Amino acid sequence: MDLQEFKSKVLPAKQKLYRLAVFLLRDKEEAEDILQDVFLKLWTNKHKLHAYTSIEAFAMTITKNLCLDRIKTSKRKRTVDATGLELSSGEVTPYEQTELTDSVSKVQGLLAGLPEQQKLVLHLRDVEGLSFEEMEQITNLTINNIRVILSRARKSVRDGFLKMENYEVG
C-alpha cells in the first residue's frame, strides 16, 4: 500500500475514530494522541492491511483497544462535561434551553455510569451508525450479544432518566 492508497482508504475514517476516542476518553487531547498512535500503527503495518475486509473496522478496533488501555493505565476519575451544547433554533426560550441542557447533562451522566462494553456498543450503534456486522468486527462479539448489550444499555439510560425526571430516589 502506497501513500495515496493509504490516504484514500484510511484517512476518511479519521473523524469517526476521533469521535470514538473522545467518547471513550472524555479528553480531546488524549483522543488526538490516540488517533496519532492509531495512524502510526496502521502506517507501519500498511503491507498487512490488504488482508482486512474493512480497514475502517480494523482502525476502530485499534482505537477502541488503545483507549481502553489508556483508561486502565491512567485510573483517573473522568468527569462529564455538558458545556458546549448548542441549540440550533433561535426560538428556544431560556427556560427551555436550561431544561435541555439539564437533560443532556443527566443523559451524559447516565452514559458515563454504564459499563465500558455497553458504552462502546451504544456509541458505535447510535452515534456512529454502524451496522451490527461492522460492530461484530470491532468488538469481537456476536450479533446476538451486541443486540442484548445495546438493549440493556438503552433500557438502563431510559430507566435512569425517567427516575430522575420523576424525582425518584435510589
JSON list of N, CA and C in Angstrom, two decimals, residues 20-86:
[
{"chain": "A", "resi": 20, "resn": "LEU", "atom": "N", "xyz": [-14.92, 8.41, 18.43]},
{"chain": "A", "resi": 20, "resn": "LEU", "atom": "CA", "xyz": [-14.89, 7.24, 19.29]},
{"chain": "A", "resi": 20, "resn": "LEU", "atom": "C", "xyz": [-13.90, 7.45, 20.44]},
{"chain": "A", "resi": 21, "resn": "ALA", "atom": "N", "xyz": [-12.73, 7.97, 20.12]},
{"chain": "A", "resi": 21, "resn": "ALA", "atom": "CA", "xyz": [-11.71, 8.20, 21.15]},
{"chain": "A", "resi": 21, "resn": "ALA", "atom": "C", "xyz": [-12.17, 9.26, 22.16]},
{"chain": "A", "resi": 22, "resn": "VAL", "atom": "N", "xyz": [-12.77, 10.33, 21.67]},
{"chain": "A", "resi": 22, "resn": "VAL", "atom": "CA", "xyz": [-13.27, 11.37, 22.59]},
{"chain": "A", "resi": 22, "resn": "VAL", "atom": "C", "xyz": [-14.39, 10.80, 23.45]},
{"chain": "A", "resi": 23, "resn": "PHE", "atom": "N", "xyz": [-15.26, 10.00, 22.85]},
{"chain": "A", "resi": 23, "resn": "PHE", "atom": "CA", "xyz": [-16.36, 9.41, 23.60]},
{"chain": "A", "resi": 23, "resn": "PHE", "atom": "C", "xyz": [-15.84, 8.51, 24.72]},
{"chain": "A", "resi": 24, "resn": "LEU", "atom": "N", "xyz": [-14.84, 7.70, 24.44]},
{"chain": "A", "resi": 24, "resn": "LEU", "atom": "CA", "xyz": [-14.33, 6.77, 25.44]},
{"chain": "A", "resi": 24, "resn": "LEU", "atom": "C", "xyz": [-13.46, 7.46, 26.49]},
{"chain": "A", "resi": 25, "resn": "LEU", "atom": "N", "xyz": [-12.65, 8.43, 26.05]},
{"chain": "A", "resi": 25, "resn": "LEU", "atom": "CA", "xyz": [-11.68, 9.05, 26.96]},
{"chain": "A", "resi": 25, "resn": "LEU", "atom": "C", "xyz": [-12.19, 10.31, 27.64]},
{"chain": "A", "resi": 26, "resn": "ARG", "atom": "N", "xyz": [-13.15, 10.99, 27.01]},
{"chain": "A", "resi": 26, "resn": "ARG", "atom": "CA", "xyz": [-13.66, 12.27, 27.53]},
{"chain": "A", "resi": 26, "resn": "ARG", "atom": "C", "xyz": [-12.55, 13.32, 27.64]},
{"chain": "A", "resi": 27, "resn": "ASP", "atom": "N", "xyz": [-11.59, 13.25, 26.74]},
{"chain": "A", "resi": 27, "resn": "ASP", "atom": "CA", "xyz": [-10.47, 14.20, 26.75]},
{"chain": "A", "resi": 27, "resn": "ASP", "atom": "C", "xyz": [-10.00, 14.37, 25.31]},
{"chain": "A", "resi": 28, "resn": "LYS", "atom": "N", "xyz": [-10.12, 15.58, 24.79]},
{"chain": "A", "resi": 28, "resn": "LYS", "atom": "CA", "xyz": [-9.80, 15.83, 23.39]},
{"chain": "A", "resi": 28, "resn": "LYS", "atom": "C", "xyz": [-8.31, 15.64, 23.10]},
{"chain": "A", "resi": 29, "resn": "GLU", "atom": "N", "xyz": [-7.44, 16.09, 24.01]},
{"chain": "A", "resi": 29, "resn": "GLU", "atom": "CA", "xyz": [-6.00, 15.97, 23.78]},
{"chain": "A", "resi": 29, "resn": "GLU", "atom": "C", "xyz": [-5.57, 14.51, 23.78]},
{"chain": "A", "resi": 30, "resn": "GLU", "atom": "N", "xyz": [-6.10, 13.72, 24.71]},
{"chain": "A", "resi": 30, "resn": "GLU", "atom": "CA", "xyz": [-5.76, 12.30, 24.74]},
{"chain": "A", "resi": 30, "resn": "GLU", "atom": "C", "xyz": [-6.31, 11.60, 23.50]},
{"chain": "A", "resi": 31, "resn": "ALA", "atom": "N", "xyz": [-7.49, 12.01, 23.06]},
{"chain": "A", "resi": 31, "resn": "ALA", "atom": "CA", "xyz": [-8.07, 11.42, 21.85]},
{"chain": "A", "resi": 31, "resn": "ALA", "atom": "C", "xyz": [-7.19, 11.69, 20.64]},
{"chain": "A", "resi": 32, "resn": "GLU", "atom": "N", "xyz": [-6.64, 12.90, 20.56]},
{"chain": "A", "resi": 32, "resn": "GLU", "atom": "CA", "xyz": [-5.74, 13.23, 19.45]},
{"chain": "A", "resi": 32, "resn": "GLU", "atom": "C", "xyz": [-4.47, 12.38, 19.52]},
{"chain": "A", "resi": 33, "resn": "ASP", "atom": "N", "xyz": [-3.95, 12.17, 20.73]},
{"chain": "A", "resi": 33, "resn": "ASP", "atom": "CA", "xyz": [-2.78, 11.32, 20.89]},
{"chain": "A", "resi": 33, "resn": "ASP", "atom": "C", "xyz": [-3.07, 9.89, 20.45]},
{"chain": "A", "resi": 34, "resn": "ILE", "atom": "N", "xyz": [-4.23, 9.40, 20.85]},
{"chain": "A", "resi": 34, "resn": "ILE", "atom": "CA", "xyz": [-4.62, 8.03, 20.46]},
{"chain": "A", "resi": 34, "resn": "ILE", "atom": "C", "xyz": [-4.74, 7.94, 18.94]},
{"chain": "A", "resi": 35, "resn": "LEU", "atom": "N", "xyz": [-5.33, 8.96, 18.33]},
{"chain": "A", "resi": 35, "resn": "LEU", "atom": "CA", "xyz": [-5.51, 8.95, 16.88]},
{"chain": "A", "resi": 35, "resn": "LEU", "atom": "C", "xyz": [-4.15, 8.90, 16.16]},
{"chain": "A", "resi": 36, "resn": "GLN", "atom": "N", "xyz": [-3.19, 9.65, 16.67]},
{"chain": "A", "resi": 36, "resn": "GLN", "atom": "CA", "xyz": [-1.84, 9.60, 16.09]},
{"chain": "A", "resi": 36, "resn": "GLN", "atom": "C", "xyz": [-1.25, 8.20, 16.22]},
{"chain": "A", "resi": 37, "resn": "ASP", "atom": "N", "xyz": [-1.45, 7.58, 17.39]},
{"chain": "A", "resi": 37, "resn": "ASP", "atom": "CA", "xyz": [-0.95, 6.22, 17.60]},
{"chain": "A", "resi": 37, "resn": "ASP", "atom": "C", "xyz": [-1.61, 5.23, 16.64]},
{"chain": "A", "resi": 38, "resn": "VAL", "atom": "N", "xyz": [-2.92, 5.42, 16.43]},
{"chain": "A", "resi": 38, "resn": "VAL", "atom": "CA", "xyz": [-3.65, 4.53, 15.51]},
{"chain": "A", "resi": 38, "resn": "VAL", "atom": "C", "xyz": [-3.08, 4.65, 14.09]},
{"chain": "A", "resi": 39, "resn": "PHE", "atom": "N", "xyz": [-2.93, 5.88, 13.62]},
{"chain": "A", "resi": 39, "resn": "PHE", "atom": "CA", "xyz": [-2.42, 6.07, 12.27]},
{"chain": "A", "resi": 39, "resn": "PHE", "atom": "C", "xyz": [-0.97, 5.58, 12.14]},
{"chain": "A", "resi": 40, "resn": "LEU", "atom": "N", "xyz": [-0.19, 5.73, 13.19]},
{"chain": "A", "resi": 40, "resn": "LEU", "atom": "CA", "xyz": [1.18, 5.23, 13.17]},
{"chain": "A", "resi": 40, "resn": "LEU", "atom": "C", "xyz": [1.18, 3.71, 13.06]},
{"chain": "A", "resi": 41, "resn": "LYS", "atom": "N", "xyz": [0.33, 3.05, 13.84]},
{"chain": "A", "resi": 41, "resn": "LYS", "atom": "CA", "xyz": [0.23, 1.58, 13.77]},
{"chain": "A", "resi": 41, "resn": "LYS", "atom": "C", "xyz": [-0.22, 1.13, 12.38]},
{"chain": "A", "resi": 42, "resn": "LEU", "atom": "N", "xyz": [-1.22, 1.83, 11.85]},
{"chain": "A", "resi": 42, "resn": "LEU", "atom": "CA", "xyz": [-1.72, 1.47, 10.52]},
{"chain": "A", "resi": 42, "resn": "LEU", "atom": "C", "xyz": [-0.64, 1.67, 9.45]},
{"chain": "A", "resi": 43, "resn": "TRP", "atom": "N", "xyz": [0.09, 2.77, 9.54]},
{"chain": "A", "resi": 43, "resn": "TRP", "atom": "CA", "xyz": [1.12, 3.06, 8.55]},
{"chain": "A", "resi": 43, "resn": "TRP", "atom": "C", "xyz": [2.26, 2.06, 8.63]},
{"chain": "A", "resi": 44, "resn": "THR", "atom": "N", "xyz": [2.68, 1.71, 9.86]},
{"chain": "A", "resi": 44, "resn": "THR", "atom": "CA", "xyz": [3.79, 0.76, 9.99]},
{"chain": "A", "resi": 44, "resn": "THR", "atom": "C", "xyz": [3.38, -0.64, 9.55]},
{"chain": "A", "resi": 45, "resn": "ASN", "atom": "N", "xyz": [2.10, -0.94, 9.58]},
{"chain": "A", "resi": 45, "resn": "ASN", "atom": "CA", "xyz": [1.61, -2.25, 9.13]},
{"chain": "A", "resi": 45, "resn": "ASN", "atom": "C", "xyz": [0.85, -2.15, 7.82]},
{"chain": "A", "resi": 46, "resn": "LYS", "atom": "N", "xyz": [1.16, -1.16, 7.01]},
{"chain": "A", "resi": 46, "resn": "LYS", "atom": "CA", "xyz": [0.41, -0.92, 5.78]},
{"chain": "A", "resi": 46, "resn": "LYS", "atom": "C", "xyz": [0.47, -2.10, 4.82]},
{"chain": "A", "resi": 47, "resn": "HIS", "atom": "N", "xyz": [1.54, -2.88, 4.87]},
{"chain": "A", "resi": 47, "resn": "HIS", "atom": "CA", "xyz": [1.67, -4.03, 3.97]},
{"chain": "A", "resi": 47, "resn": "HIS", "atom": "C", "xyz": [0.71, -5.17, 4.35]},
{"chain": "A", "resi": 48, "resn": "LYS", "atom": "N", "xyz": [0.15, -5.14, 5.57]},
{"chain": "A", "resi": 48, "resn": "LYS", "atom": "CA", "xyz": [-0.78, -6.18, 6.03]},
{"chain": "A", "resi": 48, "resn": "LYS", "atom": "C", "xyz": [-2.25, -5.77, 5.88]},
{"chain": "A", "resi": 49, "resn": "LEU", "atom": "N", "xyz": [-2.52, -4.51, 5.58]},
{"chain": "A", "resi": 49, "resn": "LEU", "atom": "CA", "xyz": [-3.89, -4.00, 5.57]},
{"chain": "A", "resi": 49, "resn": "LEU", "atom": "C", "xyz": [-4.77, -4.63, 4.49]},
{"chain": "A", "resi": 50, "resn": "HIS", "atom": "N", "xyz": [-4.18, -5.08, 3.41]},
{"chain": "A", "resi": 50, "resn": "HIS", "atom": "CA", "xyz": [-4.99, -5.67, 2.34]},
{"chain": "A", "resi": 50, "resn": "HIS", "atom": "C", "xyz": [-5.70, -6.94, 2.79]},
{"chain": "A", "resi": 51, "resn": "ALA", "atom": "N", "xyz": [-5.26, -7.55, 3.89]},
{"chain": "A", "resi": 51, "resn": "ALA", "atom": "CA", "xyz": [-5.87, -8.78, 4.39]},
{"chain": "A", "resi": 51, "resn": "ALA", "atom": "C", "xyz": [-7.21, -8.53, 5.09]},
{"chain": "A", "resi": 52, "resn": "TYR", "atom": "N", "xyz": [-7.49, -7.28, 5.45]},
{"chain": "A", "resi": 52, "resn": "TYR", "atom": "CA", "xyz": [-8.72, -6.96, 6.18]},
{"chain": "A", "resi": 52, "resn": "TYR", "atom": "C", "xyz": [-9.83, -6.57, 5.21]},
{"chain": "A", "resi": 53, "resn": "THR", "atom": "N", "xyz": [-11.04, -7.07, 5.49]},
{"chain": "A", "resi": 53, "resn": "THR", "atom": "CA", "xyz": [-12.16, -6.73, 4.61]},
{"chain": "A", "resi": 53, "resn": "THR", "atom": "C", "xyz": [-12.58, -5.28, 4.81]},
{"chain": "A", "resi": 54, "resn": "SER", "atom": "N", "xyz": [-12.47, -4.78, 6.03]},
{"chain": "A", "resi": 54, "resn": "SER", "atom": "CA", "xyz": [-12.82, -3.39, 6.31]},
{"chain": "A", "resi": 54, "resn": "SER", "atom": "C", "xyz": [-11.69, -2.75, 7.12]},
{"chain": "A", "resi": 55, "resn": "ILE", "atom": "N", "xyz": [-10.94, -1.92, 6.46]},
{"chain": "A", "resi": 55, "resn": "ILE", "atom": "CA", "xyz": [-9.83, -1.23, 7.14]},
{"chain": "A", "resi": 55, "resn": "ILE", "atom": "C", "xyz": [-10.39, -0.29, 8.20]},
{"chain": "A", "resi": 56, "resn": "GLU", "atom": "N", "xyz": [-11.56, 0.29, 7.93]},
{"chain": "A", "resi": 56, "resn": "GLU", "atom": "CA", "xyz": [-12.18, 1.19, 8.90]},
{"chain": "A", "resi": 56, "resn": "GLU", "atom": "C", "xyz": [-12.54, 0.44, 10.18]},
{"chain": "A", "resi": 57, "resn": "ALA", "atom": "N", "xyz": [-13.09, -0.74, 10.06]},
{"chain": "A", "resi": 57, "resn": "ALA", "atom": "CA", "xyz": [-13.45, -1.54, 11.25]},
{"chain": "A", "resi": 57, "resn": "ALA", "atom": "C", "xyz": [-12.18, -1.93, 12.01]},
{"chain": "A", "resi": 58, "resn": "PHE", "atom": "N", "xyz": [-11.13, -2.26, 11.29]},
{"chain": "A", "resi": 58, "resn": "PHE", "atom": "CA", "xyz": [-9.85, -2.59, 11.93]},
{"chain": "A", "resi": 58, "resn": "PHE", "atom": "C", "xyz": [-9.30, -1.38, 12.68]},
{"chain": "A", "resi": 59, "resn": "ALA", "atom": "N", "xyz": [-9.39, -0.21, 12.06]},
{"chain": "A", "resi": 59, "resn": "ALA", "atom": "CA", "xyz": [-8.91, 1.02, 12.69]},
{"chain": "A", "resi": 59, "resn": "ALA", "atom": "C", "xyz": [-9.75, 1.35, 13.93]},
{"chain": "A", "resi": 60, "resn": "MET", "atom": "N", "xyz": [-11.05, 1.13, 13.87]},
{"chain": "A", "resi": 60, "resn": "MET", "atom": "CA", "xyz": [-11.91, 1.37, 15.03]},
{"chain": "A", "resi": 60, "resn": "MET", "atom": "C", "xyz": [-11.54, 0.41, 16.17]},
{"chain": "A", "resi": 61, "resn": "THR", "atom": "N", "xyz": [-11.21, -0.83, 15.83]},
{"chain": "A", "resi": 61, "resn": "THR", "atom": "CA", "xyz": [-10.80, -1.79, 16.84]},
{"chain": "A", "resi": 61, "resn": "THR", "atom": "C", "xyz": [-9.51, -1.35, 17.52]},
{"chain": "A", "resi": 62, "resn": "ILE", "atom": "N", "xyz": [-8.55, -0.90, 16.73]},
{"chain": "A", "resi": 62, "resn": "ILE", "atom": "CA", "xyz": [-7.29, -0.41, 17.29]},
{"chain": "A", "resi": 62, "resn": "ILE", "atom": "C", "xyz": [-7.57, 0.78, 18.20]},
{"chain": "A", "resi": 63, "resn": "THR", "atom": "N", "xyz": [-8.40, 1.71, 17.74]},
{"chain": "A", "resi": 63, "resn": "THR", "atom": "CA", "xyz": [-8.75, 2.89, 18.54]},
{"chain": "A", "resi": 63, "resn": "THR", "atom": "C", "xyz": [-9.39, 2.48, 19.85]},
{"chain": "A", "resi": 64, "resn": "LYS", "atom": "N", "xyz": [-10.35, 1.59, 19.78]},
{"chain": "A", "resi": 64, "resn": "LYS", "atom": "CA", "xyz": [-11.03, 1.11, 20.99]},
{"chain": "A", "resi": 64, "resn": "LYS", "atom": "C", "xyz": [-10.03, 0.50, 21.96]},
{"chain": "A", "resi": 65, "resn": "ASN", "atom": "N", "xyz": [-9.18, -0.37, 21.47]},
{"chain": "A", "resi": 65, "resn": "ASN", "atom": "CA", "xyz": [-8.22, -1.05, 22.34]},
{"chain": "A", "resi": 65, "resn": "ASN", "atom": "C", "xyz": [-7.22, -0.08, 22.97]},
{"chain": "A", "resi": 66, "resn": "LEU", "atom": "N", "xyz": [-6.73, 0.87, 22.18]},
{"chain": "A", "resi": 66, "resn": "LEU", "atom": "CA", "xyz": [-5.79, 1.85, 22.73]},
{"chain": "A", "resi": 66, "resn": "LEU", "atom": "C", "xyz": [-6.46, 2.73, 23.78]},
{"chain": "A", "resi": 67, "resn": "CYS", "atom": "N", "xyz": [-7.71, 3.10, 23.54]},
{"chain": "A", "resi": 67, "resn": "CYS", "atom": "CA", "xyz": [-8.45, 3.92, 24.52]},
{"chain": "A", "resi": 67, "resn": "CYS", "atom": "C", "xyz": [-8.67, 3.14, 25.81]},
{"chain": "A", "resi": 68, "resn": "LEU", "atom": "N", "xyz": [-9.07, 1.90, 25.69]},
{"chain": "A", "resi": 68, "resn": "LEU", "atom": "CA", "xyz": [-9.30, 1.09, 26.89]},
{"chain": "A", "resi": 68, "resn": "LEU", "atom": "C", "xyz": [-8.00, 0.87, 27.65]},
{"chain": "A", "resi": 69, "resn": "ASP", "atom": "N", "xyz": [-6.90, 0.68, 26.93]},
{"chain": "A", "resi": 69, "resn": "ASP", "atom": "CA", "xyz": [-5.60, 0.58, 27.59]},
{"chain": "A", "resi": 69, "resn": "ASP", "atom": "C", "xyz": [-5.26, 1.86, 28.33]},
{"chain": "A", "resi": 70, "resn": "ARG", "atom": "N", "xyz": [-5.52, 2.99, 27.71]},
{"chain": "A", "resi": 70, "resn": "ARG", "atom": "CA", "xyz": [-5.23, 4.29, 28.33]},
{"chain": "A", "resi": 70, "resn": "ARG", "atom": "C", "xyz": [-6.08, 4.48, 29.59]},
{"chain": "A", "resi": 71, "resn": "ILE", "atom": "N", "xyz": [-7.35, 4.07, 29.53]},
{"chain": "A", "resi": 71, "resn": "ILE", "atom": "CA", "xyz": [-8.23, 4.19, 30.69]},
{"chain": "A", "resi": 71, "resn": "ILE", "atom": "C", "xyz": [-7.72, 3.30, 31.82]},
{"chain": "A", "resi": 72, "resn": "LYS", "atom": "N", "xyz": [-7.32, 2.08, 31.50]},
{"chain": "A", "resi": 72, "resn": "LYS", "atom": "CA", "xyz": [-6.84, 1.16, 32.52]},
{"chain": "A", "resi": 72, "resn": "LYS", "atom": "C", "xyz": [-5.57, 1.68, 33.19]},
{"chain": "A", "resi": 73, "resn": "THR", "atom": "N", "xyz": [-4.68, 2.24, 32.39]},
{"chain": "A", "resi": 73, "resn": "THR", "atom": "CA", "xyz": [-3.40, 2.68, 32.95]},
{"chain": "A", "resi": 73, "resn": "THR", "atom": "C", "xyz": [-3.52, 3.99, 33.71]},
{"chain": "A", "resi": 74, "resn": "SER", "atom": "N", "xyz": [-4.41, 4.84, 33.30]},
{"chain": "A", "resi": 74, "resn": "SER", "atom": "CA", "xyz": [-4.50, 6.14, 33.96]},
{"chain": "A", "resi": 74, "resn": "SER", "atom": "C", "xyz": [-5.27, 6.07, 35.27]},
{"chain": "A", "resi": 75, "resn": "LYS", "atom": "N", "xyz": [-6.32, 5.23, 35.32]},
{"chain": "A", "resi": 75, "resn": "LYS", "atom": "CA", "xyz": [-7.14, 5.07, 36.53]},
{"chain": "A", "resi": 75, "resn": "LYS", "atom": "C", "xyz": [-7.57, 6.41, 37.11]},
{"chain": "A", "resi": 76, "resn": "ARG", "atom": "N", "xyz": [-7.81, 7.36, 36.25]},
{"chain": "A", "resi": 76, "resn": "ARG", "atom": "CA", "xyz": [-8.21, 8.68, 36.73]},
{"chain": "A", "resi": 76, "resn": "ARG", "atom": "C", "xyz": [-9.72, 8.80, 36.69]},
{"chain": "A", "resi": 77, "resn": "LYS", "atom": "N", "xyz": [-10.23, 9.69, 37.47]},
{"chain": "A", "resi": 77, "resn": "LYS", "atom": "CA", "xyz": [-11.67, 9.93, 37.53]},
{"chain": "A", "resi": 77, "resn": "LYS", "atom": "C", "xyz": [-12.06, 10.80, 36.34]},
{"chain": "A", "resi": 78, "resn": "ARG", "atom": "N", "xyz": [-13.01, 10.33, 35.55]},
{"chain": "A", "resi": 78, "resn": "ARG", "atom": "CA", "xyz": [-13.48, 11.12, 34.41]},
{"chain": "A", "resi": 78, "resn": "ARG", "atom": "C", "xyz": [-14.72, 11.89, 34.80]},
{"chain": "A", "resi": 79, "resn": "THR", "atom": "N", "xyz": [-14.80, 13.09, 34.31]},
{"chain": "A", "resi": 79, "resn": "THR", "atom": "CA", "xyz": [-15.97, 13.91, 34.58]},
{"chain": "A", "resi": 79, "resn": "THR", "atom": "C", "xyz": [-16.75, 14.12, 33.30]},
{"chain": "A", "resi": 80, "resn": "VAL", "atom": "N", "xyz": [-18.02, 14.28, 33.45]},
{"chain": "A", "resi": 80, "resn": "VAL", "atom": "CA", "xyz": [-18.89, 14.53, 32.31]},
{"chain": "A", "resi": 80, "resn": "VAL", "atom": "C", "xyz": [-19.04, 16.03, 32.16]},
{"chain": "A", "resi": 81, "resn": "ASP", "atom": "N", "xyz": [-18.82, 16.51, 30.94]},
{"chain": "A", "resi": 81, "resn": "ASP", "atom": "CA", "xyz": [-18.90, 17.94, 30.68]},
{"chain": "A", "resi": 81, "resn": "ASP", "atom": "C", "xyz": [-20.06, 18.20, 29.73]},
{"chain": "A", "resi": 82, "resn": "ALA", "atom": "N", "xyz": [-21.05, 18.94, 30.21]},
{"chain": "A", "resi": 82, "resn": "ALA", "atom": "CA", "xyz": [-22.23, 19.22, 29.39]},
{"chain": "A", "resi": 82, "resn": "ALA", "atom": "C", "xyz": [-22.12, 20.59, 28.71]},
{"chain": "A", "resi": 83, "resn": "THR", "atom": "N", "xyz": [-20.97, 21.24, 28.83]},
{"chain": "A", "resi": 83, "resn": "THR", "atom": "CA", "xyz": [-20.81, 22.53, 28.18]},
{"chain": "A", "resi": 83, "resn": "THR", "atom": "C", "xyz": [-20.64, 22.31, 26.69]},
{"chain": "A", "resi": 84, "resn": "GLY", "atom": "N", "xyz": [-20.83, 23.33, 25.95]},
{"chain": "A", "resi": 84, "resn": "GLY", "atom": "CA", "xyz": [-20.69, 23.22, 24.50]},
{"chain": "A", "resi": 84, "resn": "GLY", "atom": "C", "xyz": [-21.97, 22.80, 23.81]},
{"chain": "A", "resi": 85, "resn": "LEU", "atom": "N", "xyz": [-23.04, 22.69, 24.55]},
{"chain": "A", "resi": 85, "resn": "LEU", "atom": "CA", "xyz": [-24.32, 22.36, 23.96]},
{"chain": "A", "resi": 85, "resn": "LEU", "atom": "C", "xyz": [-24.81, 23.56, 23.17]},
{"chain": "A", "resi": 86, "resn": "GLU", "atom": "N", "xyz": [-25.07, 23.33, 21.91]},
{"chain": "A", "resi": 86, "resn": "GLU", "atom": "CA", "xyz": [-25.57, 24.42, 21.07]},
{"chain": "A", "resi": 86, "resn": "GLU", "atom": "C", "xyz": [-26.97, 24.07, 20.61]}
]
